[in-house]
């Protein structure tokens, strides 16, 4: 060691992941550290890449629905929904009112399940194990509902072009009401345990902050963007499906840091419960399926359909050449864009804050890599 | 460079900080205590007590079964039309058909559930509703070979099942109800 180096440190490159428990899947981040400070963070993705877009070109529209479940596996109903919406728009199919209501209901329940998992993961990543266990307990209520109606707990394959796999079973609506009542009484508990906890606030306030302009330039969407003070929610902006008729609030927080993103999701839990209750109250009777040819051929053309998934703007770009298979298919995966500014978010913070930043963007690596 | 190191503060502010922090932690512990008194929701698996065995809802997509029809050769309703084998995205159904016309039935019917993604498409496309998924979920095996269900196995699992299992009556699903005339949906 020579004299000039005493008291200074060299920069060190550390690989975080791909088998790191707090990277939410298989994400590798090449960190350049100066002591405990992050100098740069370079996310390396692709470990879960499975050619989801290419696979679509060899499967017909009905077969591909079960694949859409598998990239953002925490928001599977939303993925199915945007895909069938795209196909239906291209093929000019109108679904029945009951079907539309049930689809919206499923998407909101899925948002609840996804945000509950986010709460748990955020808790455990910042050192609060208890809230993780409680959130998973309540998430079970929603997964039970999904299991009953679709036969599976995570990868539902429930939506069909022109309808649904099946109608709601008898007694499902009552159980859904009961689950919402149970959940509504518990959301405050999570806030007491996590959002109002001094230690949690100290670990998230001012961490990973980004301004609204930068966030927009990076393509942020969903709760991450709303955490920067931009009231951009496709459910209101596009007003697709039945959302214009429903009463809910677009949750916006100023600040752009981990705490703001967290608070947006915390408030969205309550809003989603409100939406589910409204939809259950006005659920119309009737058929859920309209007749669709077994081998559906759609007109040549292209379509971009987008909805608000639990993670942000989920888009499905579909080009058809008139055959029964998509000619080209592209997904706008919200996690991919929400992960992009990781370097910008982490630079200058402690290494331990990385975990909070990654958790607060709520990425799903299956969605990033597809 | 943004940091969150504490700024020097007055003694009163520090005291308020300590008291506020302690209060938030105590409030959290009250919640934990309340939950401690609630009934336990977790259970042991495998179940020691058969009464506590988890029973999935009808229509749960667990394992496969072929539906019986004693009047047909082979005793199965399947007409070996290959629709399920063709639609399967993973190509994990292998069928060898036998006989002509009304006599056609499967001589071999293998499903590799190790490859299967439980999408339910095979049930959906079957023109005679001959295959179903059942709520049986104890699918663990020691070797991949044990995960291949052959025709005898599938027939045994179909004992007592009359129609594909769903959480709702068949009329309220995408499946063709048994009463409907044999008609392709495309003409509807
Ligand atoms: S459930 Fe899907 S993957 Fe499994 S055998 Fe049937 S069609 Fe194939
Ligand atoms: S689709 Fe039905 S009838 Fe045809 S081979 Fe499969 S199980 Fe048999």
XYZ file of C-alpha atoms in Angstrom, chain A:
370
model
C 0.000 0.000 0.000
C 1.531 3.283 -0.931
C 1.230 6.467 1.092
C -1.134 8.307 -1.278
C -3.828 5.616 -1.033
C -4.258 5.709 2.719
C -7.769 6.804 3.648
C -9.216 6.471 0.144
C -11.071 3.521 -1.283
C -11.059 1.878 -4.665
C -14.268 1.369 -6.558
C -15.563 -2.131 -6.392
C -17.818 -3.901 -8.859
C -20.346 -6.205 -7.217
C -22.924 -8.413 -8.859
C -26.268 -8.264 -7.169
C -28.276 -11.237 -8.355
C -29.367 -13.094 -10.402
C -29.952 -15.323 -7.388
C -30.488 -12.545 -4.901
C -33.694 -12.789 -2.868
C -34.553 -9.097 -3.177
C -34.261 -8.728 -6.910
C -37.795 -10.094 -7.375
C -36.915 -12.790 -9.812
C -33.763 -13.171 -11.803
C -32.347 -9.706 -12.236
C -28.630 -9.114 -12.191
C -27.464 -5.649 -11.291
C -23.787 -4.858 -11.848
C -23.109 -2.378 -9.059
C -20.121 -0.109 -8.912
C -19.593 0.735 -5.275
C -17.512 3.316 -3.546
C -17.473 1.928 -0.050
C -21.171 1.432 0.642
C -22.252 4.082 -1.859
C -23.662 3.167 -5.238
C -21.704 4.872 -8.008
C -23.618 3.195 -10.806
C -26.114 0.383 -11.157
C -26.359 -1.434 -14.435
C -29.332 -3.788 -14.693
C -28.703 -6.885 -16.784
C -31.885 -8.556 -17.922
C -32.889 -11.489 -20.082
C -32.582 -14.434 -17.710
C -36.283 -15.201 -18.067
C -36.511 -14.464 -21.762
C -38.762 -17.035 -23.378
C -39.643 -15.598 -26.800
C -43.212 -14.823 -25.816
C -43.623 -12.575 -28.835
C -42.209 -15.068 -31.315
C -44.231 -17.939 -29.887
C -47.381 -15.971 -30.692
C -46.619 -16.289 -34.376
C -47.022 -20.053 -34.334
C -50.115 -20.283 -32.128
C -53.658 -19.343 -32.943
C -55.475 -16.727 -30.907
C -57.138 -19.178 -28.571
C -53.928 -21.048 -27.777
C -51.946 -17.902 -27.075
C -54.211 -16.711 -24.251
C -52.681 -19.193 -21.840
C -49.226 -17.849 -22.711
C -50.170 -14.286 -21.860
C -50.642 -15.436 -18.267
C -47.032 -16.323 -18.028
C -45.062 -13.153 -18.407
C -46.522 -10.833 -15.791
C -47.674 -13.715 -13.670
C -48.900 -11.430 -10.881
C -51.342 -9.661 -13.177
C -52.381 -12.564 -15.371
C -55.998 -11.483 -15.776
C -54.883 -8.070 -17.028
C -52.582 -9.656 -19.601
C -55.365 -11.861 -20.875
C -57.701 -8.936 -20.947
C -55.517 -6.700 -23.067
C -54.822 -9.526 -25.493
C -58.455 -10.504 -25.990
C -59.374 -6.839 -26.268
C -56.844 -6.422 -29.061
C -58.104 -9.485 -30.922
C -61.718 -8.473 -30.442
C -61.068 -4.983 -31.740
C -59.367 -6.383 -34.813
C -62.106 -8.940 -35.398
C -64.935 -6.531 -34.570
C -66.425 -8.649 -31.778
C -68.657 -7.064 -29.119
C -68.861 -8.868 -25.797
C -71.932 -9.019 -23.608
C -72.384 -6.573 -20.705
C -72.110 -9.329 -18.112
C -68.858 -10.518 -19.632
C -67.440 -6.979 -19.595
C -68.382 -6.590 -15.924
C -66.776 -9.888 -14.953
C -63.608 -9.072 -16.867
C -63.291 -5.741 -15.108
C -63.957 -7.439 -11.784
C -61.187 -9.946 -12.446
C -58.743 -7.217 -13.435
C -59.423 -5.287 -10.232
C -59.169 -8.388 -8.066
C -55.889 -9.107 -9.769
C -54.711 -5.584 -9.003
C -55.567 -6.193 -5.359
C -53.673 -9.484 -5.315
C -50.687 -7.902 -7.026
C -50.571 -4.867 -4.731
C -50.894 -7.133 -1.704
C -47.890 -9.072 -2.903
C -46.078 -5.791 -3.457
C -46.853 -4.769 0.129
C -45.471 -8.015 1.426
C -42.356 -7.853 -0.728
C -41.703 -4.222 0.152
C -42.090 -5.098 3.810
C -39.730 -8.024 3.715
C -37.175 -6.122 1.650
C -37.062 -3.313 4.193
C -36.966 -5.717 7.113
C -40.625 -6.018 8.122
C -41.448 -9.711 7.929
C -44.775 -9.505 9.704
C -46.607 -7.500 7.097
C -45.428 -9.975 4.467
C -47.166 -12.824 6.256
C -50.359 -10.832 6.780
C -50.509 -9.722 3.153
C -50.114 -13.264 1.934
C -52.888 -14.362 4.242
C -55.252 -11.813 2.709
C -54.025 -12.469 -0.807
C -55.184 -16.015 -0.258
C -58.779 -14.768 -0.046
C -58.501 -13.429 -3.577
C -56.629 -16.431 -4.935
C -59.376 -18.662 -3.538
C -61.903 -16.670 -5.545
C -59.806 -17.075 -8.681
C -59.306 -20.752 -8.028
C -63.002 -21.293 -7.702
C -63.998 -19.468 -10.842
C -61.131 -20.415 -13.165
C -59.676 -23.609 -11.716
C -56.203 -22.204 -11.110
C -54.592 -19.898 -8.612
C -52.064 -17.996 -10.703
C -52.279 -18.819 -14.431
C -55.974 -18.634 -15.075
C -56.561 -18.918 -18.823
C -60.032 -17.632 -18.012
C -60.763 -15.053 -20.697
C -61.714 -16.084 -24.211
C -62.042 -14.080 -27.357
C -65.707 -13.151 -27.249
C -66.304 -14.160 -23.668
C -65.074 -16.135 -20.708
C -64.276 -19.744 -19.955
C -67.333 -19.934 -17.739
C -69.785 -17.813 -15.828
C -69.426 -17.046 -12.126
C -70.431 -20.021 -9.976
C -73.359 -19.683 -7.584
C -72.279 -18.160 -4.303
C -69.157 -16.588 -5.781
C -70.490 -13.047 -5.540
C -71.297 -13.508 -1.851
C -67.846 -14.869 -1.158
C -66.323 -11.981 -3.063
C -68.276 -9.516 -0.909
C -67.049 -11.300 2.204
C -63.448 -11.224 0.973
C -63.680 -7.486 0.276
C -65.082 -6.848 3.757
C -62.278 -8.871 5.333
C -59.666 -7.119 3.242
C -60.999 -3.613 3.819
C -60.646 -4.028 7.560
C -57.049 -5.218 7.193
C -55.663 -2.552 4.882
C -55.450 -0.084 7.768
C -53.399 -2.622 9.666
C -50.829 -2.774 6.899
C -50.562 0.984 6.981
C -50.038 0.985 10.736
C -47.431 -1.724 10.419
C -45.606 -0.379 7.398
C -46.585 2.971 5.919
C -46.697 4.766 9.288
C -43.726 3.005 10.790
C -40.849 5.396 11.491
C -38.196 2.921 10.456
C -39.916 2.245 7.163
C -40.343 5.948 6.468
C -36.682 6.584 7.246
C -35.728 3.910 4.765
C -37.948 5.133 1.950
C -38.448 8.919 2.198
C -36.175 10.716 -0.242
C -34.761 7.426 -1.521
C -34.834 6.786 -5.242
C -36.407 10.145 -6.016
C -37.111 11.148 -9.601
C -38.808 14.211 -11.030
C -41.953 14.048 -13.102
C -40.140 15.224 -16.266
C -37.493 12.533 -15.961
C -40.063 9.900 -15.130
C -42.022 10.755 -18.259
C -38.857 10.734 -20.345
C -38.036 7.253 -19.071
C -41.507 5.995 -19.887
C -42.619 5.388 -16.307
C -46.240 4.418 -15.945
C -48.670 3.156 -13.374
C -48.181 3.712 -9.654
C -44.532 4.672 -10.228
C -45.548 7.616 -12.404
C -48.432 8.606 -10.174
C -45.941 8.676 -7.320
C -44.193 11.541 -9.158
C -47.314 13.700 -9.109
C -48.536 12.923 -12.621
C -52.239 12.001 -12.578
C -51.932 9.528 -15.435
C -54.146 6.502 -15.085
C -55.332 4.803 -18.256
C -58.547 3.843 -16.531
C -59.365 7.571 -16.537
C -57.255 8.824 -19.449
C -58.520 6.256 -21.954
C -61.699 5.472 -20.062
C -61.829 2.003 -21.552
C -64.382 -0.636 -20.628
C -66.765 0.473 -17.858
C -64.345 2.649 -15.938
C -65.961 5.976 -16.963
C -69.149 4.840 -15.217
C -67.422 3.886 -11.987
C -66.586 6.113 -9.082
C -62.947 5.907 -8.057
C -60.091 8.272 -7.462
C -56.791 8.428 -9.313
C -54.248 8.230 -6.515
C -51.418 10.718 -6.908
C -48.559 11.480 -4.535
C -45.964 14.191 -4.919
C -42.377 13.347 -4.148
C -41.361 10.703 -6.638
C -39.486 8.695 -4.015
C -39.996 5.163 -2.731
C -42.427 6.333 -0.058
C -44.649 8.106 -2.611
C -44.783 5.065 -4.850
C -45.634 2.986 -1.810
C -48.398 5.338 -0.700
C -49.954 5.321 -4.176
C -50.315 1.554 -4.012
C -51.596 1.694 -0.476
C -54.368 4.058 -1.533
C -55.052 2.060 -4.694
C -55.848 -0.963 -2.565
C -58.761 0.971 -1.085
C -59.841 2.296 -4.485
C -59.821 -1.187 -5.994
C -61.951 -2.511 -3.156
C -64.357 0.318 -3.901
C -64.433 -0.588 -7.613
C -65.002 -4.273 -6.927
C -67.936 -3.472 -4.641
C -69.486 -1.187 -7.235
C -69.154 -3.761 -9.993
C -70.601 -6.514 -7.813
C -73.563 -4.285 -7.028
C -74.384 -3.624 -10.686
C -73.473 -7.007 -12.182
C -76.078 -7.658 -14.898
C -77.598 -11.042 -15.646
C -77.343 -12.703 -19.015
C -75.032 -14.603 -21.293
C -71.256 -14.304 -21.004
C -70.241 -15.708 -24.366
C -70.944 -14.576 -27.885
C -70.513 -17.141 -30.676
C -67.028 -17.045 -32.153
C -65.669 -19.404 -34.803
C -63.446 -22.119 -33.407
C -60.622 -21.137 -35.716
C -60.918 -17.410 -35.569
C -59.519 -15.531 -38.547
C -59.287 -11.787 -38.192
C -59.066 -9.138 -40.874
C -55.586 -8.030 -41.952
C -54.581 -4.960 -40.011
C -52.862 -3.781 -36.905
C -54.026 -2.698 -33.504
C -52.498 -1.298 -30.331
C -54.563 -1.901 -27.246
C -53.549 -0.776 -23.775
C -54.917 -1.097 -20.286
C -53.790 -0.148 -16.817
C -52.224 -3.258 -15.326
C -51.127 -3.311 -11.663
C -47.697 -2.191 -12.850
C -48.641 0.450 -15.378
C -49.454 0.787 -19.034
C -49.659 -2.684 -20.489
C -49.866 -2.543 -24.251
C -50.440 -5.205 -26.844
C -49.507 -4.494 -30.436
C -50.885 -6.991 -32.869
C -50.448 -7.265 -36.614
C -52.625 -9.685 -38.504
C -52.236 -10.897 -42.068
C -55.713 -12.378 -42.182
C -54.768 -15.862 -41.031
C -55.676 -17.502 -37.727
C -52.348 -16.605 -36.147
C -50.845 -13.210 -35.308
C -48.332 -12.122 -37.901
C -46.409 -10.074 -35.367
C -47.029 -9.405 -31.758
C -45.356 -6.998 -29.394
C -45.895 -6.303 -25.735
C -45.341 -2.987 -24.064
C -44.409 -4.396 -20.690
C -44.633 -1.811 -17.892
C -41.969 -3.476 -15.748
C -39.391 -3.044 -18.483
C -39.860 0.719 -18.570
C -40.102 1.000 -14.803
C -36.795 -0.806 -14.429
C -34.977 1.339 -17.006
C -34.083 4.292 -14.714
C -32.663 2.037 -11.984
C -29.231 3.619 -12.326
C -30.728 7.091 -12.064
C -32.771 6.078 -9.004
C -29.970 4.393 -7.081
C -26.981 6.563 -7.828
C -25.526 8.090 -4.687
C -27.601 6.062 -2.266
C -26.408 3.382 0.105
C -26.276 -0.102 -1.255
C -28.934 -1.197 1.237
C -31.327 1.308 -0.363
C -31.084 -0.508 -3.690
C -33.368 -3.154 -2.286
C -36.003 -0.593 -1.348
C -35.747 1.040 -4.775
C -36.168 -2.223 -6.664
C -39.072 -3.262 -4.455
C -40.790 0.108 -4.843
C -40.793 -0.088 -8.646
C -42.654 -3.411 -8.240
C -41.128 -5.102 -11.256
C -41.859 -8.649 -12.337
C -38.925 -10.112 -14.174
C -41.114 -12.331 -16.297
C -42.702 -9.136 -17.558
C -39.339 -7.435 -18.171
C -37.849 -10.325 -20.133
C -40.941 -11.918 -21.715
